[in-house]
Amino acid sequence: MLFVTSSPRFLSLIKPLPFRSLQNLGFSPKNLCLSTKMESESSTKLVLCGKSAVEEELARCLKTNNALKLPDGSPVTVCLHSESDSAGNDNDDVFRVNSYMNSISTSRFGRLLVYSPRLASTHDVVANNFGELPIGSVCVADVQLKGRGRSKNVWESPKGCLLFSFTIQIEDGRVVPLVQYVVSLAMTEAVNDVCRRNGMPSLDVRIKWPNDLYLDGLKVGGILCTSTYKSKKFNISAGIGLNIDNQKPTTCLNAALQRLGYAANQLQREDIISAFFNKFEVFHDIFLCQGFQALENLYYKTWLHSGQRVIVQEKNESEDQVSENVVTIQGLTPSGYLLAATDDGQICELHPDGNRYT
Ligand SMILES: O=C(O)CCCC[C@@H]1SC[C@@H]2NC(=O)N[C@@H]21
């Protein structure tokens, strides 16, 4: 259900993060990846890897300076992928850092990777260390213990789900609400690309506005964008969860491939995320140079809402009476809300209302 509001209202998806103490209470060995059993049980392991020597050097500095912190101050153990014992790992449950690094062809996004087998939330890592990480850095986890969704929802984050967050910086505040649409579009296009390249049937992953990914009527992914404002710039943390190989809690892309009779090769997290960054970088540049308009046609082909009829509830001023109207979705307004028309031709702007949007 949607609510029409006559005046602009605060878009709750873009909200500053609460200030948390940055004090690090943990112990991180400076030069070794090895940690004692007790340390590894209580601390979050972060493995750093860079695409080129430049990012590798940055990774080394982050480790040496013990620069990465968790929001709750809990201990972290940082090591370099090149020094890590999982460097040649070929286990499906473990993110294949080399495979990912070899597949990205970006000049900015995804080139510095912070990987963790298990952490609270990738979003917390990038948001809490925004100033330490170069723009475009990504944090990937195999499993999240406290995955964050929009509107304070929990994002279930089992093995097989692609879980990552990365950083973006933007100067023009007017376009910040549109960034989440660029992220969504890059992900649907990445899935298309990987399927096409591997001779797989195409999967009809669609965008459900504002930032859900749907397949065959079920949610398979979600995008969370949060931002803070500092030194005249918007620091955006973009987080994506995509069910690739986890049938729970809804369904996943590999289950859809199987339903289509394609069981030969399954989609791999590393292929999807690398394709995502290769796409996102192109879309990001188009978005900054030409505006969202240049991506709009593709966006409208990919979302679920063109020509959709929805019921809008409008509350009167004292909020004790609600009237209902049917409207037809036309597209997006310049500020990223839904543009709709009533049957008698009146144009209105629709805002998301937490979980009640259907
Ligand atoms: O649909 C939603 O509510 C958005 C879900 C976003 C989940 C992703 S998983 C990776 C990143 N880390 C988090 O804690 N959340 C985002």
mmCIF file of C-alpha atoms and ligand atoms in Angstrom:
data_model
loop_
_atom_site.group_PDB
_atom_site.id
_atom_site.type_symbol
_atom_site.label_atom_id
_atom_site.label_comp_id
_atom_site.label_asym_id
_atom_site.label_seq_id
_atom_site.Cartn_x
_atom_site.Cartn_y
_atom_site.Cartn_z
ATOM 1 C CA MET A 1 0.000 0.000 0.000
ATOM 2 C CA LEU A 2 1.174 3.513 -0.694
ATOM 3 C CA PHE A 3 0.596 6.850 0.877
ATOM 4 C CA VAL A 4 0.416 10.077 -1.035
ATOM 5 C CA THR A 5 1.897 13.024 0.738
ATOM 6 C CA SER A 6 1.498 16.558 -0.438
ATOM 7 C CA SER A 7 4.776 17.778 0.987
ATOM 8 C CA PRO A 8 8.180 16.129 0.673
ATOM 9 C CA ARG A 9 8.924 13.916 3.591
ATOM 10 C CA PHE A 10 12.142 12.528 4.955
ATOM 11 C CA LEU A 11 13.206 9.474 2.964
ATOM 12 C CA SER A 12 13.986 7.006 5.661
ATOM 13 C CA LEU A 13 16.200 4.821 3.445
ATOM 14 C CA ILE A 14 18.965 7.404 3.493
ATOM 15 C CA LYS A 15 19.771 8.026 7.079
ATOM 16 C CA PRO A 16 22.877 8.891 9.027
ATOM 17 C CA LEU A 17 24.385 6.146 11.050
ATOM 18 C CA PRO A 18 24.397 6.533 14.814
ATOM 19 C CA PHE A 19 27.676 7.658 16.260
ATOM 20 C CA ARG A 20 29.456 4.814 17.929
ATOM 21 C CA SER A 21 32.667 4.679 19.825
ATOM 22 C CA LEU A 22 35.591 3.942 17.547
ATOM 23 C CA GLN A 23 37.711 2.720 20.360
ATOM 24 C CA ASN A 24 39.259 -0.603 19.505
ATOM 25 C CA LEU A 25 39.354 -2.912 22.457
ATOM 26 C CA GLY A 26 40.824 -5.845 20.580
ATOM 27 C CA PHE A 27 44.198 -7.301 19.780
ATOM 28 C CA SER A 28 45.384 -7.676 16.218
ATOM 29 C CA PRO A 29 48.734 -9.188 15.410
ATOM 30 C CA LYS A 30 50.697 -6.744 13.265
ATOM 31 C CA ASN A 31 52.667 -9.001 11.008
ATOM 32 C CA LEU A 32 51.099 -12.412 11.224
ATOM 33 C CA CYS A 33 47.901 -13.962 9.884
ATOM 34 C CA LEU A 34 48.090 -16.684 12.443
ATOM 35 C CA SER A 35 46.106 -16.151 15.583
ATOM 36 C CA THR A 36 45.663 -18.259 18.660
ATOM 37 C CA LYS A 37 42.493 -20.347 19.040
ATOM 38 C CA MET A 38 41.118 -18.041 21.725
ATOM 39 C CA GLU A 39 41.651 -14.909 19.636
ATOM 40 C CA SER A 40 40.082 -16.391 16.521
ATOM 41 C CA GLU A 41 37.026 -17.525 18.451
ATOM 42 C CA SER A 42 36.347 -14.106 19.897
ATOM 43 C CA SER A 43 37.504 -11.812 17.104
ATOM 44 C CA THR A 44 36.248 -11.102 13.600
ATOM 45 C CA LYS A 45 38.655 -12.203 10.905
ATOM 46 C CA LEU A 46 39.122 -9.730 8.059
ATOM 47 C CA VAL A 47 41.209 -10.754 5.052
ATOM 48 C CA LEU A 48 42.429 -7.898 2.842
ATOM 49 C CA CYS A 49 43.272 -8.165 -0.841
ATOM 50 C CA GLY A 50 44.017 -5.598 -3.532
ATOM 51 C CA LYS A 51 43.614 -5.850 -7.287
ATOM 52 C CA SER A 52 46.968 -4.221 -8.014
ATOM 53 C CA ALA A 53 50.138 -3.297 -6.165
ATOM 54 C CA VAL A 54 48.567 0.059 -5.222
ATOM 55 C CA GLU A 55 45.625 -1.515 -3.397
ATOM 56 C CA GLU A 56 47.868 -4.233 -1.964
ATOM 57 C CA GLU A 57 50.026 -1.516 -0.416
ATOM 58 C CA LEU A 58 46.915 0.156 1.001
ATOM 59 C CA ALA A 59 45.831 -3.172 2.437
ATOM 60 C CA ARG A 60 49.247 -3.595 4.038
ATOM 61 C CA CYS A 61 48.978 -0.119 5.617
ATOM 62 C CA LEU A 62 45.482 -0.827 6.947
ATOM 63 C CA LYS A 63 46.779 -3.975 8.559
ATOM 64 C CA THR A 64 49.972 -2.456 9.939
ATOM 65 C CA ASN A 65 48.127 0.536 11.389
ATOM 66 C CA ASN A 66 45.403 -1.642 12.814
ATOM 67 C CA ALA A 67 43.048 0.835 11.166
ATOM 68 C CA LEU A 68 39.870 -1.192 10.709
ATOM 69 C CA LYS A 69 37.398 -1.154 13.593
ATOM 70 C CA LEU A 70 34.023 -2.668 14.267
ATOM 71 C CA PRO A 71 31.214 -0.414 15.513
ATOM 72 C CA ASP A 72 30.866 -2.216 18.820
ATOM 73 C CA GLY A 73 34.612 -2.088 19.427
ATOM 74 C CA SER A 74 34.867 -5.883 19.380
ATOM 75 C CA PRO A 75 38.253 -7.310 18.357
ATOM 76 C CA VAL A 76 39.326 -7.814 14.751
ATOM 77 C CA THR A 77 42.104 -9.978 13.372
ATOM 78 C CA VAL A 78 43.333 -8.511 10.098
ATOM 79 C CA CYS A 79 45.493 -10.366 7.633
ATOM 80 C CA LEU A 80 46.492 -10.114 3.998
ATOM 81 C CA HIS A 81 45.066 -12.623 1.549
ATOM 82 C CA SER A 82 48.547 -13.157 0.143
ATOM 83 C CA GLU A 83 49.671 -14.308 3.590
ATOM 84 C CA SER A 84 46.504 -16.137 4.497
ATOM 85 C CA ASP A 85 46.205 -19.910 4.747
ATOM 86 C CA SER A 86 42.943 -19.803 2.692
ATOM 87 C CA ALA A 87 44.680 -18.242 -0.346
ATOM 88 C CA GLY A 88 44.154 -21.280 -2.576
ATOM 89 C CA ASN A 89 40.820 -22.384 -1.115
ATOM 90 C CA ASP A 90 38.474 -24.119 -3.498
ATOM 91 C CA ASN A 91 35.613 -24.780 -1.111
ATOM 92 C CA ASP A 92 32.175 -23.599 -2.326
ATOM 93 C CA ASP A 93 31.356 -22.098 1.068
ATOM 94 C CA VAL A 94 34.430 -19.874 1.075
ATOM 95 C CA PHE A 95 34.566 -16.798 -1.133
ATOM 96 C CA ARG A 96 37.189 -17.339 -3.842
ATOM 97 C CA VAL A 97 39.167 -14.155 -3.600
ATOM 98 C CA ASN A 98 41.467 -14.946 -6.538
ATOM 99 C CA SER A 99 38.608 -15.805 -8.859
ATOM 100 C CA TYR A 100 36.871 -12.529 -7.932
ATOM 101 C CA MET A 101 40.007 -10.412 -8.326
ATOM 102 C CA ASN A 102 40.823 -11.949 -11.713
ATOM 103 C CA SER A 103 37.342 -11.151 -13.008
ATOM 104 C CA ILE A 104 37.032 -7.482 -12.124
ATOM 105 C CA SER A 105 38.104 -5.002 -14.779
ATOM 106 C CA THR A 106 37.225 -1.775 -12.975
ATOM 107 C CA SER A 107 39.450 1.182 -12.311
ATOM 108 C CA ARG A 108 37.836 2.139 -8.995
ATOM 109 C CA PHE A 109 35.072 -0.076 -7.628
ATOM 110 C CA GLY A 110 35.712 -3.395 -5.936
ATOM 111 C CA ARG A 111 39.498 -3.190 -6.142
ATOM 112 C CA LEU A 112 40.195 -3.287 -2.427
ATOM 113 C CA LEU A 113 38.463 -6.261 -0.852
ATOM 114 C CA VAL A 114 37.810 -6.893 2.813
ATOM 115 C CA TYR A 115 36.652 -10.486 3.079
ATOM 116 C CA SER A 116 35.358 -12.229 6.178
ATOM 117 C CA PRO A 117 34.121 -15.796 6.546
ATOM 118 C CA ARG A 118 31.756 -14.653 9.293
ATOM 119 C CA LEU A 119 30.958 -11.238 10.657
ATOM 120 C CA ALA A 120 28.085 -9.241 12.057
ATOM 121 C CA SER A 121 27.367 -7.116 8.969
ATOM 122 C CA THR A 122 29.402 -6.089 5.911
ATOM 123 C CA HIS A 123 27.488 -2.839 6.064
ATOM 124 C CA ASP A 124 28.817 -2.027 9.495
ATOM 125 C CA VAL A 125 32.381 -2.672 8.309
ATOM 126 C CA VAL A 126 32.263 -0.256 5.373
ATOM 127 C CA ALA A 127 30.111 2.380 7.091
ATOM 128 C CA ASN A 128 32.231 2.374 10.217
ATOM 129 C CA ASN A 129 35.537 2.532 8.335
ATOM 130 C CA PHE A 130 34.472 4.845 5.515
ATOM 131 C CA GLY A 131 37.320 7.280 6.079
ATOM 132 C CA GLU A 132 39.966 4.580 6.184
ATOM 133 C CA LEU A 133 38.969 2.762 3.015
ATOM 134 C CA PRO A 134 39.464 4.123 -0.501
ATOM 135 C CA ILE A 135 36.174 4.878 -2.294
ATOM 136 C CA GLY A 136 34.885 1.753 -4.028
ATOM 137 C CA SER A 137 36.237 -0.656 -1.411
ATOM 138 C CA VAL A 138 34.087 -3.706 -0.830
ATOM 139 C CA CYS A 139 33.453 -5.948 2.142
ATOM 140 C CA VAL A 140 32.206 -9.491 1.396
ATOM 141 C CA ALA A 141 31.145 -12.116 3.924
ATOM 142 C CA ASP A 142 30.227 -15.779 3.605
ATOM 143 C CA VAL A 143 27.818 -15.478 6.516
ATOM 144 C CA GLN A 144 26.484 -12.497 8.474
ATOM 145 C CA LEU A 145 25.403 -12.790 12.069
ATOM 146 C CA LYS A 146 23.470 -9.516 12.196
ATOM 147 C CA GLY A 147 22.614 -8.739 8.567
ATOM 148 C CA ARG A 148 20.837 -5.422 8.325
ATOM 149 C CA GLY A 149 17.831 -4.781 6.141
ATOM 150 C CA ARG A 150 15.860 -1.619 5.544
ATOM 151 C CA SER A 151 13.509 -0.252 8.178
ATOM 152 C CA LYS A 152 15.466 -2.020 10.931
ATOM 153 C CA ASN A 153 14.633 -5.419 9.419
ATOM 154 C CA VAL A 154 17.035 -8.305 9.775
ATOM 155 C CA TRP A 155 18.574 -9.720 6.600
ATOM 156 C CA GLU A 156 18.903 -13.476 6.870
ATOM 157 C CA SER A 157 22.407 -14.239 5.722
ATOM 158 C CA PRO A 158 23.094 -17.962 5.381
ATOM 159 C CA LYS A 159 25.778 -19.645 3.286
ATOM 160 C CA GLY A 160 25.111 -19.304 -0.430
ATOM 161 C CA CYS A 161 23.781 -15.755 -0.167
ATOM 162 C CA LEU A 162 25.948 -13.118 -1.819
ATOM 163 C CA LEU A 163 26.517 -10.553 0.932
ATOM 164 C CA PHE A 164 28.503 -7.418 0.301
ATOM 165 C CA SER A 165 28.718 -3.684 0.950
ATOM 166 C CA PHE A 166 30.834 -1.063 -0.773
ATOM 167 C CA THR A 167 31.514 2.651 -0.640
ATOM 168 C CA ILE A 168 30.476 5.446 -2.991
ATOM 169 C CA GLN A 169 31.008 9.197 -2.661
ATOM 170 C CA ILE A 170 28.797 11.815 -4.269
ATOM 171 C CA GLU A 171 28.801 15.603 -4.109
ATOM 172 C CA ASP A 172 25.347 16.456 -5.422
ATOM 173 C CA GLY A 173 22.857 15.703 -2.657
ATOM 174 C CA ARG A 174 19.941 15.853 -5.093
ATOM 175 C CA VAL A 175 21.003 12.635 -6.782
ATOM 176 C CA VAL A 176 21.821 10.658 -3.632
ATOM 177 C CA PRO A 177 18.339 9.012 -3.441
ATOM 178 C CA LEU A 178 18.806 7.742 -7.001
ATOM 179 C CA VAL A 179 22.047 5.874 -6.268
ATOM 180 C CA GLN A 180 20.127 2.866 -4.921
ATOM 181 C CA TYR A 181 18.419 2.513 -8.300
ATOM 182 C CA VAL A 182 21.765 2.495 -10.107
ATOM 183 C CA VAL A 183 22.951 -0.220 -7.703
ATOM 184 C CA SER A 184 19.780 -2.295 -8.284
ATOM 185 C CA LEU A 185 20.087 -1.962 -12.044
ATOM 186 C CA ALA A 186 23.765 -2.928 -12.043
ATOM 187 C CA MET A 187 22.856 -6.095 -10.143
ATOM 188 C CA THR A 188 20.047 -7.190 -12.467
ATOM 189 C CA GLU A 189 22.294 -6.503 -15.464
ATOM 190 C CA ALA A 190 25.155 -8.412 -13.827
ATOM 191 C CA VAL A 191 22.935 -11.487 -13.447
ATOM 192 C CA ASN A 192 21.898 -11.176 -17.112
ATOM 193 C CA ASP A 193 25.525 -10.881 -18.176
ATOM 194 C CA VAL A 194 26.747 -13.912 -16.253
ATOM 195 C CA CYS A 195 23.857 -16.063 -17.520
ATOM 196 C CA ARG A 196 24.472 -14.940 -21.104
ATOM 197 C CA ARG A 197 28.237 -15.499 -20.949
ATOM 198 C CA ASN A 198 27.842 -18.985 -19.507
ATOM 199 C CA GLY A 199 25.132 -20.100 -21.920
ATOM 200 C CA MET A 200 22.605 -20.317 -19.090
ATOM 201 C CA PRO A 201 18.920 -19.540 -19.549
ATOM 202 C CA SER A 202 18.189 -15.917 -18.697
ATOM 203 C CA LEU A 203 16.676 -15.285 -15.284
ATOM 204 C CA ASP A 204 14.028 -12.617 -15.114
ATOM 205 C CA VAL A 205 15.276 -10.829 -11.984
ATOM 206 C CA ARG A 206 13.251 -7.642 -11.610
ATOM 207 C CA ILE A 207 13.448 -4.532 -9.463
ATOM 208 C CA LYS A 208 10.598 -3.977 -7.061
ATOM 209 C CA TRP A 209 10.748 -0.319 -6.177
ATOM 210 C CA PRO A 210 12.389 1.041 -4.228
ATOM 211 C CA ASN A 211 15.102 -1.556 -3.706
ATOM 212 C CA ASP A 212 14.063 -5.162 -3.735
ATOM 213 C CA LEU A 213 15.032 -7.767 -6.304
ATOM 214 C CA TYR A 214 12.336 -10.237 -7.280
ATOM 215 C CA LEU A 215 12.316 -13.484 -9.222
ATOM 216 C CA ASP A 216 9.128 -15.362 -10.084
ATOM 217 C CA GLY A 217 7.128 -13.346 -7.558
ATOM 218 C CA LEU A 218 9.511 -13.889 -4.650
ATOM 219 C CA LYS A 219 12.078 -11.600 -3.107
ATOM 220 C CA VAL A 220 15.582 -12.879 -3.861
ATOM 221 C CA GLY A 221 17.601 -9.785 -3.037
ATOM 222 C CA GLY A 222 17.618 -6.433 -1.325
ATOM 223 C CA ILE A 223 19.643 -3.244 -1.426
ATOM 224 C CA LEU A 224 20.401 -1.050 1.541
ATOM 225 C CA CYS A 225 21.935 2.387 1.048
ATOM 226 C CA THR A 226 22.839 4.607 3.965
ATOM 227 C CA SER A 227 24.681 7.896 3.863
ATOM 228 C CA THR A 228 26.443 10.430 5.986
ATOM 229 C CA TYR A 229 27.518 13.947 5.048
ATOM 230 C CA LYS A 230 31.063 15.115 5.665
ATOM 231 C CA SER A 231 33.317 17.798 4.145
ATOM 232 C CA LYS A 232 30.649 18.695 1.536
ATOM 233 C CA LYS A 233 30.386 15.110 0.324
ATOM 234 C CA PHE A 234 27.845 12.336 0.761
ATOM 235 C CA ASN A 235 29.487 9.129 1.887
ATOM 236 C CA ILE A 236 27.237 6.298 0.793
ATOM 237 C CA SER A 237 27.482 2.719 1.991
ATOM 238 C CA ALA A 238 25.642 0.420 -0.400
ATOM 239 C CA GLY A 239 24.858 -3.111 0.755
ATOM 240 C CA ILE A 240 23.450 -5.946 -1.319
ATOM 241 C CA GLY A 241 22.137 -9.340 -0.341
ATOM 242 C CA LEU A 242 21.299 -11.738 -3.174
ATOM 243 C CA ASN A 243 20.117 -15.316 -2.724
ATOM 244 C CA ILE A 244 22.283 -17.193 -5.170
ATOM 245 C CA ASP A 245 22.526 -20.657 -3.669
ATOM 246 C CA ASN A 246 20.388 -20.472 -0.526
ATOM 247 C CA GLN A 247 16.838 -21.747 -0.924
ATOM 248 C CA LYS A 248 15.870 -20.252 2.423
ATOM 249 C CA PRO A 249 14.195 -17.974 3.397
ATOM 250 C CA THR A 250 12.535 -17.535 -0.032
ATOM 251 C CA THR A 251 14.178 -19.001 -3.105
ATOM 252 C CA CYS A 252 17.417 -18.449 -4.967
ATOM 253 C CA LEU A 253 18.812 -17.995 -8.455
ATOM 254 C CA ASN A 254 20.305 -21.483 -8.680
ATOM 255 C CA ALA A 255 16.966 -23.067 -7.749
ATOM 256 C CA ALA A 256 15.361 -21.107 -10.607
ATOM 257 C CA LEU A 257 18.044 -22.375 -13.012
ATOM 258 C CA GLN A 258 17.276 -25.916 -11.905
ATOM 259 C CA ARG A 259 13.556 -25.361 -12.407
ATOM 260 C CA LEU A 260 14.399 -24.284 -15.948
ATOM 261 C CA GLY A 261 16.105 -27.651 -16.411
ATOM 262 C CA TYR A 262 19.577 -26.169 -16.220
ATOM 263 C CA ALA A 263 21.583 -27.971 -13.601
ATOM 264 C CA ALA A 264 24.976 -28.133 -15.311
ATOM 265 C CA ASN A 265 26.755 -25.058 -13.993
ATOM 266 C CA GLN A 266 25.457 -23.055 -11.151
ATOM 267 C CA LEU A 267 25.896 -19.355 -10.605
ATOM 268 C CA GLN A 268 28.845 -18.510 -8.396
ATOM 269 C CA ARG A 269 28.964 -15.567 -6.011
ATOM 270 C CA GLU A 270 32.376 -14.467 -7.333
ATOM 271 C CA ASP A 271 31.087 -14.254 -10.924
ATOM 272 C CA ILE A 272 28.027 -12.236 -9.958
ATOM 273 C CA ILE A 273 29.834 -9.733 -7.754
ATOM 274 C CA SER A 274 32.638 -9.154 -10.267
ATOM 275 C CA ALA A 275 30.072 -8.685 -13.054
ATOM 276 C CA PHE A 276 28.228 -6.325 -10.710
ATOM 277 C CA PHE A 277 31.244 -4.054 -10.232
ATOM 278 C CA ASN A 278 32.104 -4.138 -13.950
ATOM 279 C CA LYS A 279 28.535 -2.947 -14.662
ATOM 280 C CA PHE A 280 28.227 -0.598 -11.728
ATOM 281 C CA GLU A 281 31.321 1.367 -12.664
ATOM 282 C CA VAL A 282 29.962 2.012 -16.165
ATOM 283 C CA PHE A 283 26.493 2.941 -14.851
ATOM 284 C CA HIS A 284 27.991 5.125 -12.119
ATOM 285 C CA ASP A 285 29.948 7.148 -14.694
ATOM 286 C CA ILE A 286 26.885 7.525 -16.937
ATOM 287 C CA PHE A 287 24.825 8.532 -13.888
ATOM 288 C CA LEU A 288 27.317 11.196 -12.810
ATOM 289 C CA CYS A 289 27.935 12.608 -16.306
ATOM 290 C CA GLN A 290 24.467 12.366 -17.878
ATOM 291 C CA GLY A 291 22.108 11.886 -14.949
ATOM 292 C CA PHE A 292 19.745 9.032 -14.130
ATOM 293 C CA GLN A 293 17.730 9.890 -17.243
ATOM 294 C CA ALA A 294 20.345 8.135 -19.348
ATOM 295 C CA LEU A 295 19.641 4.881 -17.473
ATOM 296 C CA GLU A 296 15.906 5.352 -17.109
ATOM 297 C CA ASN A 297 14.758 3.310 -20.116
ATOM 298 C CA LEU A 298 16.726 0.282 -18.975
ATOM 299 C CA TYR A 299 15.472 0.819 -15.415
ATOM 300 C CA TYR A 300 11.837 0.883 -16.542
ATOM 301 C CA LYS A 301 12.354 -2.303 -18.560
ATOM 302 C CA THR A 302 13.703 -3.970 -15.453
ATOM 303 C CA TRP A 303 11.329 -2.828 -12.748
ATOM 304 C CA LEU A 304 7.948 -4.383 -12.078
ATOM 305 C CA HIS A 305 5.837 -1.271 -12.081
ATOM 306 C CA SER A 306 5.316 0.252 -15.518
ATOM 307 C CA GLY A 307 1.594 0.739 -16.008
ATOM 308 C CA GLN A 308 0.885 -0.946 -12.669
ATOM 309 C CA ARG A 309 -2.368 -0.016 -10.953
ATOM 310 C CA VAL A 310 -2.032 0.541 -7.230
ATOM 311 C CA ILE A 311 -4.300 1.665 -4.454
ATOM 312 C CA VAL A 312 -3.226 4.828 -2.716
ATOM 313 C CA GLN A 313 -4.413 5.666 0.725
ATOM 314 C CA GLU A 314 -4.605 9.329 1.560
ATOM 315 C CA LYS A 315 -5.054 10.431 5.119
ATOM 316 C CA ASN A 316 -6.825 13.649 5.924
ATOM 317 C CA GLU A 317 -5.046 16.241 8.055
ATOM 318 C CA SER A 318 -6.136 14.905 11.409
ATOM 319 C CA GLU A 319 -5.233 11.396 10.177
ATOM 320 C CA ASP A 320 -8.540 9.960 11.376
ATOM 321 C CA GLN A 321 -9.977 9.341 7.908
ATOM 322 C CA VAL A 322 -8.422 7.512 5.002
ATOM 323 C CA SER A 323 -9.610 7.729 1.410
ATOM 324 C CA GLU A 324 -8.568 5.253 -1.275
ATOM 325 C CA ASN A 325 -7.729 6.011 -4.897
ATOM 326 C CA VAL A 326 -6.534 3.836 -7.732
ATOM 327 C CA VAL A 327 -3.592 5.273 -9.657
ATOM 328 C CA THR A 328 -1.384 4.099 -12.504
ATOM 329 C CA ILE A 329 2.386 4.143 -12.116
ATOM 330 C CA GLN A 330 4.068 6.299 -14.763
ATOM 331 C CA GLY A 331 7.713 6.270 -13.728
ATOM 332 C CA LEU A 332 9.993 8.041 -11.271
ATOM 333 C CA THR A 333 9.967 11.695 -10.262
ATOM 334 C CA PRO A 334 13.302 13.585 -10.547
ATOM 335 C CA SER A 335 13.853 13.030 -6.836
ATOM 336 C CA GLY A 336 13.315 9.291 -7.124
ATOM 337 C CA TYR A 337 9.773 8.834 -5.850
ATOM 338 C CA LEU A 338 7.037 7.095 -7.805
ATOM 339 C CA LEU A 339 5.197 9.201 -10.347
ATOM 340 C CA ALA A 340 1.575 8.147 -10.737
ATOM 341 C CA ALA A 341 -1.575 9.397 -12.435
ATOM 342 C CA THR A 342 -5.147 9.142 -11.221
ATOM 343 C CA ASP A 343 -7.829 8.048 -13.687
ATOM 344 C CA ASP A 344 -8.885 11.680 -14.122
ATOM 345 C CA GLY A 345 -5.333 12.661 -15.099
ATOM 346 C CA GLN A 346 -4.018 14.134 -11.854
ATOM 347 C CA ILE A 347 -0.326 13.528 -11.317
ATOM 348 C CA CYS A 348 0.902 12.561 -7.867
ATOM 349 C CA GLU A 349 4.089 11.526 -6.120
ATOM 350 C CA LEU A 350 4.110 8.339 -4.063
ATOM 351 C CA HIS A 351 6.470 7.669 -1.217
ATOM 352 C CA PRO A 352 7.490 4.295 0.217
ATOM 353 C CA ASP A 353 5.929 3.473 3.504
ATOM 354 C CA GLY A 354 8.276 1.010 5.179
ATOM 355 C CA ASN A 355 7.061 -2.530 4.793
ATOM 356 C CA ARG A 356 3.572 -1.648 3.706
ATOM 357 C CA TYR A 357 4.399 -1.085 0.057
ATOM 358 C CA THR A 358 2.852 -3.987 -1.889
HETATM 359 O O1 LIG B 1 15.871 -5.715 1.577
HETATM 360 C C1 LIG B 1 16.464 -5.071 2.435
HETATM 361 O O2 LIG B 1 15.894 -4.709 3.470
HETATM 362 C C2 LIG B 1 17.910 -4.717 2.226
HETATM 363 C C3 LIG B 1 18.777 -5.880 2.588
HETATM 364 C C4 LIG B 1 20.252 -5.594 2.444
HETATM 365 C C5 LIG B 1 21.085 -6.741 2.963
HETATM 366 C C6 LIG B 1 22.536 -6.574 2.668
HETATM 367 S S1 LIG B 1 23.404 -8.084 2.914
HETATM 368 C C7 LIG B 1 24.916 -7.256 2.743
HETATM 369 C C8 LIG B 1 24.774 -5.933 3.463
HETATM 370 N N1 LIG B 1 25.084 -6.096 4.861
HETATM 371 C C9 LIG B 1 24.023 -5.919 5.630
HETATM 372 O O3 LIG B 1 24.027 -6.021 6.875
HETATM 373 N N2 LIG B 1 22.966 -5.610 4.902
HETATM 374 C C10 LIG B 1 23.284 -5.557 3.495
#
